[in-house]
Short mmCIF file of C-alpha atoms and ligand atoms in Angstrom, two decimals:
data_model
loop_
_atom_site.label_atom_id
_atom_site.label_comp_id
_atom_site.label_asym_id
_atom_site.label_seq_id
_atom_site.Cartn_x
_atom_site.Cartn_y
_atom_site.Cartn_z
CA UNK A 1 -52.94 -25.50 -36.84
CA UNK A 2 -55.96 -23.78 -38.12
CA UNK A 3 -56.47 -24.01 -42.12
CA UNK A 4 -57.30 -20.26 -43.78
CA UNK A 5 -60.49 -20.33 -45.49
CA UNK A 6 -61.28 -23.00 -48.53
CA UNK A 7 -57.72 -24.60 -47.75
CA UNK A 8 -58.75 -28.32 -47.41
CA UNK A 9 -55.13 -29.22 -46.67
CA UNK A 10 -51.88 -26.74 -46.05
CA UNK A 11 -50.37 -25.52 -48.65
CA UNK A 12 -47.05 -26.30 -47.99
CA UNK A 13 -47.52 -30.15 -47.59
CA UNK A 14 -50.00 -30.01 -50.54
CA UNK A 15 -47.48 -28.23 -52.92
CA UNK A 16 -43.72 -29.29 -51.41
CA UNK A 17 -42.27 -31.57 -54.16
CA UNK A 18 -41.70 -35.11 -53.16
CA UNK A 19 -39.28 -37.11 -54.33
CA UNK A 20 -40.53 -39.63 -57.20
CA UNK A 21 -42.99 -36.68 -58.35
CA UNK A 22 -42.97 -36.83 -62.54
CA UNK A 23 -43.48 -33.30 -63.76
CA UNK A 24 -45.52 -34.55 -66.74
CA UNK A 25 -47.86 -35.51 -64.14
CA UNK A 26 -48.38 -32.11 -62.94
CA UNK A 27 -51.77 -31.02 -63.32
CA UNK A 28 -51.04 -27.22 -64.03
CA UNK A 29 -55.15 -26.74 -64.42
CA UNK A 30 -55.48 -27.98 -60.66
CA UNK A 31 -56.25 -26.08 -57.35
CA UNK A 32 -54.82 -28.86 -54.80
CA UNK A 33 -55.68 -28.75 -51.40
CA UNK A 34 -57.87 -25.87 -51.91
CA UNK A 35 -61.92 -26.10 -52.39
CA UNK A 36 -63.06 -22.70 -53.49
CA UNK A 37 -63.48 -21.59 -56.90
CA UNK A 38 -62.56 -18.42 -58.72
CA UNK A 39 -64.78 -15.55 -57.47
CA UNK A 40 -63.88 -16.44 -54.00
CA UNK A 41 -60.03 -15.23 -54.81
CA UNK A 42 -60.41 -11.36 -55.03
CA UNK A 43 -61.97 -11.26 -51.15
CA UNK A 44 -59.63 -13.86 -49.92
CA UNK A 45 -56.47 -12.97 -51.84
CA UNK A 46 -57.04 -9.23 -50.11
CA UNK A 47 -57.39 -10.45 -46.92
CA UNK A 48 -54.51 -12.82 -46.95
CA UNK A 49 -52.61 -9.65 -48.50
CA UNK A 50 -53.05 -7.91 -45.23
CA UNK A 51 -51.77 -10.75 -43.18
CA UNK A 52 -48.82 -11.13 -45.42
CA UNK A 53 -48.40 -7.68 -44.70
CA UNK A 54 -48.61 -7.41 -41.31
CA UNK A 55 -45.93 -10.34 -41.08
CA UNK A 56 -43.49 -8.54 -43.32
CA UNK A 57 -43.37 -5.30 -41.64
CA UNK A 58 -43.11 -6.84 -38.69
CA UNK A 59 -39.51 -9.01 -40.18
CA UNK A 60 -38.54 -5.36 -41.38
CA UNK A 61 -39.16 -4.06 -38.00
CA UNK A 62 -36.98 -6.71 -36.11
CA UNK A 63 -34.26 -6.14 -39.41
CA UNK A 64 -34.30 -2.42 -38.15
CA UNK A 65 -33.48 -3.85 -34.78
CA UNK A 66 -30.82 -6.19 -35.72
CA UNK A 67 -32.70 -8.89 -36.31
CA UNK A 68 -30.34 -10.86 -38.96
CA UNK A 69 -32.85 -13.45 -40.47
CA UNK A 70 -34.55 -12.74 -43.66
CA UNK A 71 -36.90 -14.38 -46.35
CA UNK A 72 -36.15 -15.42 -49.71
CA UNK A 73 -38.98 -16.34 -52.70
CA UNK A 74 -37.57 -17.61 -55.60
CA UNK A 75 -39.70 -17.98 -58.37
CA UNK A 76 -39.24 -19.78 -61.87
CA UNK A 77 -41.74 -20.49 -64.57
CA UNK A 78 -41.47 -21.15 -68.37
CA UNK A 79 -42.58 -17.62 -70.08
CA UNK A 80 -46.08 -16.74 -69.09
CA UNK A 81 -46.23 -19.04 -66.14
CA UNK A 82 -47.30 -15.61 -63.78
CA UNK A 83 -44.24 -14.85 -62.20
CA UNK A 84 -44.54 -11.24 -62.62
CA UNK A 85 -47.93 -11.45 -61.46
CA UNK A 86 -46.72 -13.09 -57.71
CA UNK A 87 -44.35 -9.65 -57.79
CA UNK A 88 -47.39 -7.56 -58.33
CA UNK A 89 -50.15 -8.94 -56.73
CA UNK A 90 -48.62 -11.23 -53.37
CA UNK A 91 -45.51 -9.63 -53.04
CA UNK A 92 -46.67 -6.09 -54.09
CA UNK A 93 -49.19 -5.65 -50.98
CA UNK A 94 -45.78 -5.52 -48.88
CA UNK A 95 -44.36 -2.36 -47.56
CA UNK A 96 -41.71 -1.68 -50.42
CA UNK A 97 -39.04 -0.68 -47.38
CA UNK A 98 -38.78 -4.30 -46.99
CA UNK A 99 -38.56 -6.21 -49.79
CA UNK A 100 -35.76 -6.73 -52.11
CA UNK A 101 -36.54 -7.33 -55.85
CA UNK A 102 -34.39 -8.51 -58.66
CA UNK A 103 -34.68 -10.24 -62.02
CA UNK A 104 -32.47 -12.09 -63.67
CA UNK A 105 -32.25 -11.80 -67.59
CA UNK A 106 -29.47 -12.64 -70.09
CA UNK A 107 -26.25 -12.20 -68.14
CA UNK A 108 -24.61 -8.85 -68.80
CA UNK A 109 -20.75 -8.73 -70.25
CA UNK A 110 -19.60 -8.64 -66.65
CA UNK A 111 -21.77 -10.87 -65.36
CA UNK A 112 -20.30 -13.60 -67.55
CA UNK A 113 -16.50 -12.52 -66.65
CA UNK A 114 -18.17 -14.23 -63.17
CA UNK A 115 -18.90 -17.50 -61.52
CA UNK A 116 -22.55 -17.77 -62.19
CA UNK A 117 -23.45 -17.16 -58.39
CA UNK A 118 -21.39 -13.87 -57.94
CA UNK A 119 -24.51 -11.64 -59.36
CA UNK A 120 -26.81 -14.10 -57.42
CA UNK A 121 -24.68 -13.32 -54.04
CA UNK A 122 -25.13 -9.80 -54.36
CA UNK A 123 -28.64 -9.77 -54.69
CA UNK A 124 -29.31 -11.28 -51.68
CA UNK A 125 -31.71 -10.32 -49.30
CA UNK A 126 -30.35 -8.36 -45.76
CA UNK A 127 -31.44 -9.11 -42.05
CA UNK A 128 -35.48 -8.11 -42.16
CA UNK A 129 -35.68 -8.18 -46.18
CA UNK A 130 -37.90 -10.40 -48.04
CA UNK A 131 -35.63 -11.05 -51.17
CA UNK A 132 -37.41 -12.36 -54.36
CA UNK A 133 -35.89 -13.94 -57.25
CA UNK A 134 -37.76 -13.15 -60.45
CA UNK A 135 -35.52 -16.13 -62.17
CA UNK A 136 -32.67 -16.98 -60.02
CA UNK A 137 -29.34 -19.45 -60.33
CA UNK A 138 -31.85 -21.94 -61.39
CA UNK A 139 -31.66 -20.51 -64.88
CA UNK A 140 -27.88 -21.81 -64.76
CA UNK A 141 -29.28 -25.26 -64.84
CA UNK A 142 -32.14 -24.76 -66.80
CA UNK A 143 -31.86 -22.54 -69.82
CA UNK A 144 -27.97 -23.13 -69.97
CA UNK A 145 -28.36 -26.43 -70.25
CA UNK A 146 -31.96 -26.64 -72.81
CA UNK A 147 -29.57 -24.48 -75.10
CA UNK A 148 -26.32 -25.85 -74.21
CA UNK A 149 -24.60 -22.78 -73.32
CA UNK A 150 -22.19 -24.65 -71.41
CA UNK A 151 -21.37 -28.28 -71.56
CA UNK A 152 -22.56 -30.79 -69.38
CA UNK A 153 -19.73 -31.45 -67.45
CA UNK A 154 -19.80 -27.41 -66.22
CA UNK A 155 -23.42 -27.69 -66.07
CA UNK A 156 -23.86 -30.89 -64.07
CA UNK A 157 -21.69 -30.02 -61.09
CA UNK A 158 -24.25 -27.17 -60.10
CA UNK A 159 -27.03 -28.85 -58.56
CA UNK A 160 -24.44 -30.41 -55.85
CA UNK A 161 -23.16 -27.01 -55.70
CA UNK A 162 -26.37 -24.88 -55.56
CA UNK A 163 -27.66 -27.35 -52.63
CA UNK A 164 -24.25 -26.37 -50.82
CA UNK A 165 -25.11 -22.70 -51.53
CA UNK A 166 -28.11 -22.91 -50.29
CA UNK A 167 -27.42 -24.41 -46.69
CA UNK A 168 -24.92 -22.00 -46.40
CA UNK A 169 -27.80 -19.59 -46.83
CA UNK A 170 -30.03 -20.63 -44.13
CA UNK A 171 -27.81 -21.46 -41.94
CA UNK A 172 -26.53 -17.86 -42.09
CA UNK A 173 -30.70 -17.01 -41.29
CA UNK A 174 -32.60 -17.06 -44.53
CA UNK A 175 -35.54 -18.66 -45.05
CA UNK A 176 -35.70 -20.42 -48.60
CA UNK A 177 -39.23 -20.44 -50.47
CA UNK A 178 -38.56 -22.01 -53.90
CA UNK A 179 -41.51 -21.68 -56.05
CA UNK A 180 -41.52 -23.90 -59.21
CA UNK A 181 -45.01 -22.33 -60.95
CA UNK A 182 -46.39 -24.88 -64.19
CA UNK A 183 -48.88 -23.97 -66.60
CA UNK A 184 -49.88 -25.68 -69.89
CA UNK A 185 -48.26 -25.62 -73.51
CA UNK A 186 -52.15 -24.52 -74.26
CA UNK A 187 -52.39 -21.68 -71.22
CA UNK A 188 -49.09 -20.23 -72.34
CA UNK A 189 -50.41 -20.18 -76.02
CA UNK A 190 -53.09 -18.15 -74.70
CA UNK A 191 -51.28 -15.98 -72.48
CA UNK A 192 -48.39 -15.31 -75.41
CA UNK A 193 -51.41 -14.54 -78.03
CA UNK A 194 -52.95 -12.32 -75.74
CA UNK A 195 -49.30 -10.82 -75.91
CA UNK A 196 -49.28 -10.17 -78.84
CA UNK A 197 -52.96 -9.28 -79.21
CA UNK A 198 -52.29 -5.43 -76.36
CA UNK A 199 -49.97 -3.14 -77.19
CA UNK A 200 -49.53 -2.46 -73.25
CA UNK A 201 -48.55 -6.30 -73.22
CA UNK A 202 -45.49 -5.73 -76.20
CA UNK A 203 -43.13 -4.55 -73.72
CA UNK A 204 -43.44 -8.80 -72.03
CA UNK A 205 -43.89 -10.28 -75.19
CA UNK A 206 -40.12 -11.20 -76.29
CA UNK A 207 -39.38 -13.02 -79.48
CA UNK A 208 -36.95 -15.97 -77.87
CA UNK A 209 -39.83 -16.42 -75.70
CA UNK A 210 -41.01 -18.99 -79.10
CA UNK A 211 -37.73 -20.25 -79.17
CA UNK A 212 -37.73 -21.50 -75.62
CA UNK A 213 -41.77 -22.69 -76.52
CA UNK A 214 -40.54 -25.13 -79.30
CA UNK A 215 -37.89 -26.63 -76.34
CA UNK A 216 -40.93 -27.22 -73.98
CA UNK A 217 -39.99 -31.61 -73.60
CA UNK A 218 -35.87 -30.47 -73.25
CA UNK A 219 -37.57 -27.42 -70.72
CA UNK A 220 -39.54 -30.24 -69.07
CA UNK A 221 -36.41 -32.60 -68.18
CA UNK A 222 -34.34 -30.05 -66.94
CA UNK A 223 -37.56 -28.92 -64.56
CA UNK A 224 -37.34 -32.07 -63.65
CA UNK A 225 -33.95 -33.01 -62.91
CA UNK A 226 -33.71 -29.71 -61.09
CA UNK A 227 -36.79 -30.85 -59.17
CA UNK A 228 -34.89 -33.40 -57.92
CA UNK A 229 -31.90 -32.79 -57.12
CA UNK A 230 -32.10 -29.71 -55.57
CA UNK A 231 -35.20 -29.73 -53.80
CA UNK A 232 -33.84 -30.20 -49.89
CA UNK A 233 -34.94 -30.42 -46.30
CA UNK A 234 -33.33 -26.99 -46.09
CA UNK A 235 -34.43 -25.09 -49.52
CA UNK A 236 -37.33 -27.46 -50.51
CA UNK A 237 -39.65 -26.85 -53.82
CA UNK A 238 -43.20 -26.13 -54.49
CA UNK A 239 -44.83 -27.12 -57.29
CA UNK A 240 -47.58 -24.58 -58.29
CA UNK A 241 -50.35 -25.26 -60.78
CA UNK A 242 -50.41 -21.85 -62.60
CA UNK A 243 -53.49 -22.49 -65.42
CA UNK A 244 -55.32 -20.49 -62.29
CA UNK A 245 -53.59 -17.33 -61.94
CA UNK A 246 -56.15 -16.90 -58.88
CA UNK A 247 -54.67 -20.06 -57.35
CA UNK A 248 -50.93 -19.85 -57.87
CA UNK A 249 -51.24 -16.48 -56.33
CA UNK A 250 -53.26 -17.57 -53.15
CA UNK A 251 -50.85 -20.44 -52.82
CA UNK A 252 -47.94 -18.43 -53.11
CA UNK A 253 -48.98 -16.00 -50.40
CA UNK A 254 -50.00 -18.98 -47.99
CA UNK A 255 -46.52 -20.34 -48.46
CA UNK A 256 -44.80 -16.80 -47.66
CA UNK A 257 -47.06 -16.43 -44.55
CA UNK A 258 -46.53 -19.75 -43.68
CA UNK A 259 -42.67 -19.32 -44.00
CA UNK A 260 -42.94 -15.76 -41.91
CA UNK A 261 -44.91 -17.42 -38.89
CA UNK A 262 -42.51 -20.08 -38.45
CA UNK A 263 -39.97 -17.06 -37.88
CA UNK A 264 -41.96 -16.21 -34.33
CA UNK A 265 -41.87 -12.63 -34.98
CA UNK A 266 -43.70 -9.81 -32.83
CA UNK A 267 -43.18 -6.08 -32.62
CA UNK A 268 -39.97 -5.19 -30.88
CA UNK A 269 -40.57 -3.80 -27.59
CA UNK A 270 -39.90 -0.25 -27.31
CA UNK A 271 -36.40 1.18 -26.81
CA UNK A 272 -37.50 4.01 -24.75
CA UNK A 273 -40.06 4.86 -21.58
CA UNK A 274 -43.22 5.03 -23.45
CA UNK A 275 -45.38 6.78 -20.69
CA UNK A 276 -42.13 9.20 -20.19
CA UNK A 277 -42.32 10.16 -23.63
CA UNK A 278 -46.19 10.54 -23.39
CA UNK A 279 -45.70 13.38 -20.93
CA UNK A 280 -42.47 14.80 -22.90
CA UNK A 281 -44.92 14.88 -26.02
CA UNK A 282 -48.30 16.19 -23.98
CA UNK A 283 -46.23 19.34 -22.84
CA UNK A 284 -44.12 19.70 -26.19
P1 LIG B 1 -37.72 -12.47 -68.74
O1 LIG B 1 -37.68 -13.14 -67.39
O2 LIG B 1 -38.91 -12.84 -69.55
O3 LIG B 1 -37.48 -11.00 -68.66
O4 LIG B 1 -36.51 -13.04 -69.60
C1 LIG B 1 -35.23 -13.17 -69.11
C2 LIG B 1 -34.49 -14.07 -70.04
O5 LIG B 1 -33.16 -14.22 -69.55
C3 LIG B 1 -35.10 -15.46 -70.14
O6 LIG B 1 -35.21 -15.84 -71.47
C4 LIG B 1 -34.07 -16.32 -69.42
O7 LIG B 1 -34.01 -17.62 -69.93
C5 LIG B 1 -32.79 -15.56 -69.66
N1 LIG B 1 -31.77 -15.89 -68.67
C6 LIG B 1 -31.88 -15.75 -67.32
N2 LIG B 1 -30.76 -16.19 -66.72
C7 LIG B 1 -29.94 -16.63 -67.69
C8 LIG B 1 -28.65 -17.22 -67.69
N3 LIG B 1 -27.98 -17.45 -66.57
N4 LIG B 1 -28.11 -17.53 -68.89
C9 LIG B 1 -28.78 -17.30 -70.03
N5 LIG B 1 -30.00 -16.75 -70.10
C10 LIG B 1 -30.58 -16.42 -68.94
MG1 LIG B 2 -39.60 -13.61 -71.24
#
């Protein structure tokens, strides 16, 4: 297998999780496995845009056909970490027909009347979609349990749960990309200052987000039990260094193309006599 350019290593052997990985070892300033520096991202990041492109029209072409597999990013990040800028700038160069997009906030009044997967389930991405997960059922282990919202013992049952979720999931044809993006308690200072600092920034900037800030060691544990425990031969993790908004967002397209070529897709065939239709259309 042929390496894209500047990748030393791939991607998604450089940035799977493995088990006995400390996230307070995590070096979120760090490019690994990749040897180019910053203005080498905008020509790169474009071109690997188209071929993430290409490869996700082509799964929505094959979904238009029947094709029932599908491809599902799910991202989480402390505040700041650049998960909205994955949506934007990797996922954002797709062809909109094709992707399905949701965040998950605070759950609503009838949310919470719900087992925690219910508005997870219905989110889910269809045969040909590429779903993403702007926060996901990860949150239901993560900022539920930093804040005790529920008590351990409803808490702790999840990640056996959430790994039996998940199987179900591919085994019924989705691909799993689980992004885990890590920046520093200095970067996010930065990024929450510079916040504050544009008014066209306000409408991110959220209050709590300080709240969840002065948790950052509880934040840490529960990254890290959640690291392992649920990362799995079928739904494994990535940990992305996000300091370099330039890297995270290369890495995170290489691991969605990555993920799409190991699908085998090409264009479906024509359903119809193309030269027939040639001669219908010449004399039309
Ligand atoms: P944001 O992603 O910045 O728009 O913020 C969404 C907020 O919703 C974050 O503070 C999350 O921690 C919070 N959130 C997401 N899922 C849950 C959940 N299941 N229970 C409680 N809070 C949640
Ligand atoms: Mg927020």
């Amino acid at each position: 297998m042929t390496l894209p350019a500047h990748w030393t290593h791939h991607p998604q052997k450089m940035l799977a999780f493995k088990a006995g990985d400390r996230v307070e070892d995590i070096d979120t300033n760090s490019t690994p496995g990749f040897d180019g520096v910053k203005s080498d991202a905008p020509v790169q990041q474009r071109e690997r845009n188209e071929r993430f492109a290409e490869l996700q029209e082509m799964l929505h072409a094959n979904g238009r056909r029947g094709d029932h597999r599908s491809v599902l990013l799910v991202l989480q990040g402390m505040d700041t970490a650049g998960k909205g800028g994955i949506v934007e700038h990797v996922v954002g160069a797709g062809n909109p027909m094709g992707i399905r997009y949701t965040s998950f906030g605070v759950p609503t009044p009838e949310e919470r009347r719900h087992h925690y997967l219910w508005r997870i389930r219905k989110a889910l991405p269809t045969g040909g979609q590429v779903g993403v997960f702007d926060r996901s059922h990860y949150e239901d282990v993560l900022v539920v349990r930093v804040h005790n919202l529920v008590p351990p013992d409803v808490w702790g049952p999840r990640y056996d749960e959430i790994n039996a979720f998940e199987k179900e999931l591919t085994e019924a044809g989705t691909s799993i990309v689980k992004v885990a993006m890590f920046i520093s308690l200095e970067e996010q200072k930065q990024r929450l200052s510079d916040r504050l600092e544009n008014p066209d920034k306000h409408w991110k900037y959220d209050p709590g987000d300080l709240d969840d800030r002065a948790l950052w060691p509880q934040y840490r544990q529960a990254y890290q039990d959640m690291l392992d425990k649920t990362s799995t031969d079928h739904a494994p993790w990535y940990v992305v260094p996000a300091d370099k908004k330039w890297y995270s967002r290369l890495a995170v397209t290489e691991l969605l193309i990555e993920t799409l070529k190991s699908l085998k897709l090409s264009w479906p065939p024509a359903d119809f006599d193309v030269e027939a239709e040639k001669k219908r259309l010449s004399s039309a």
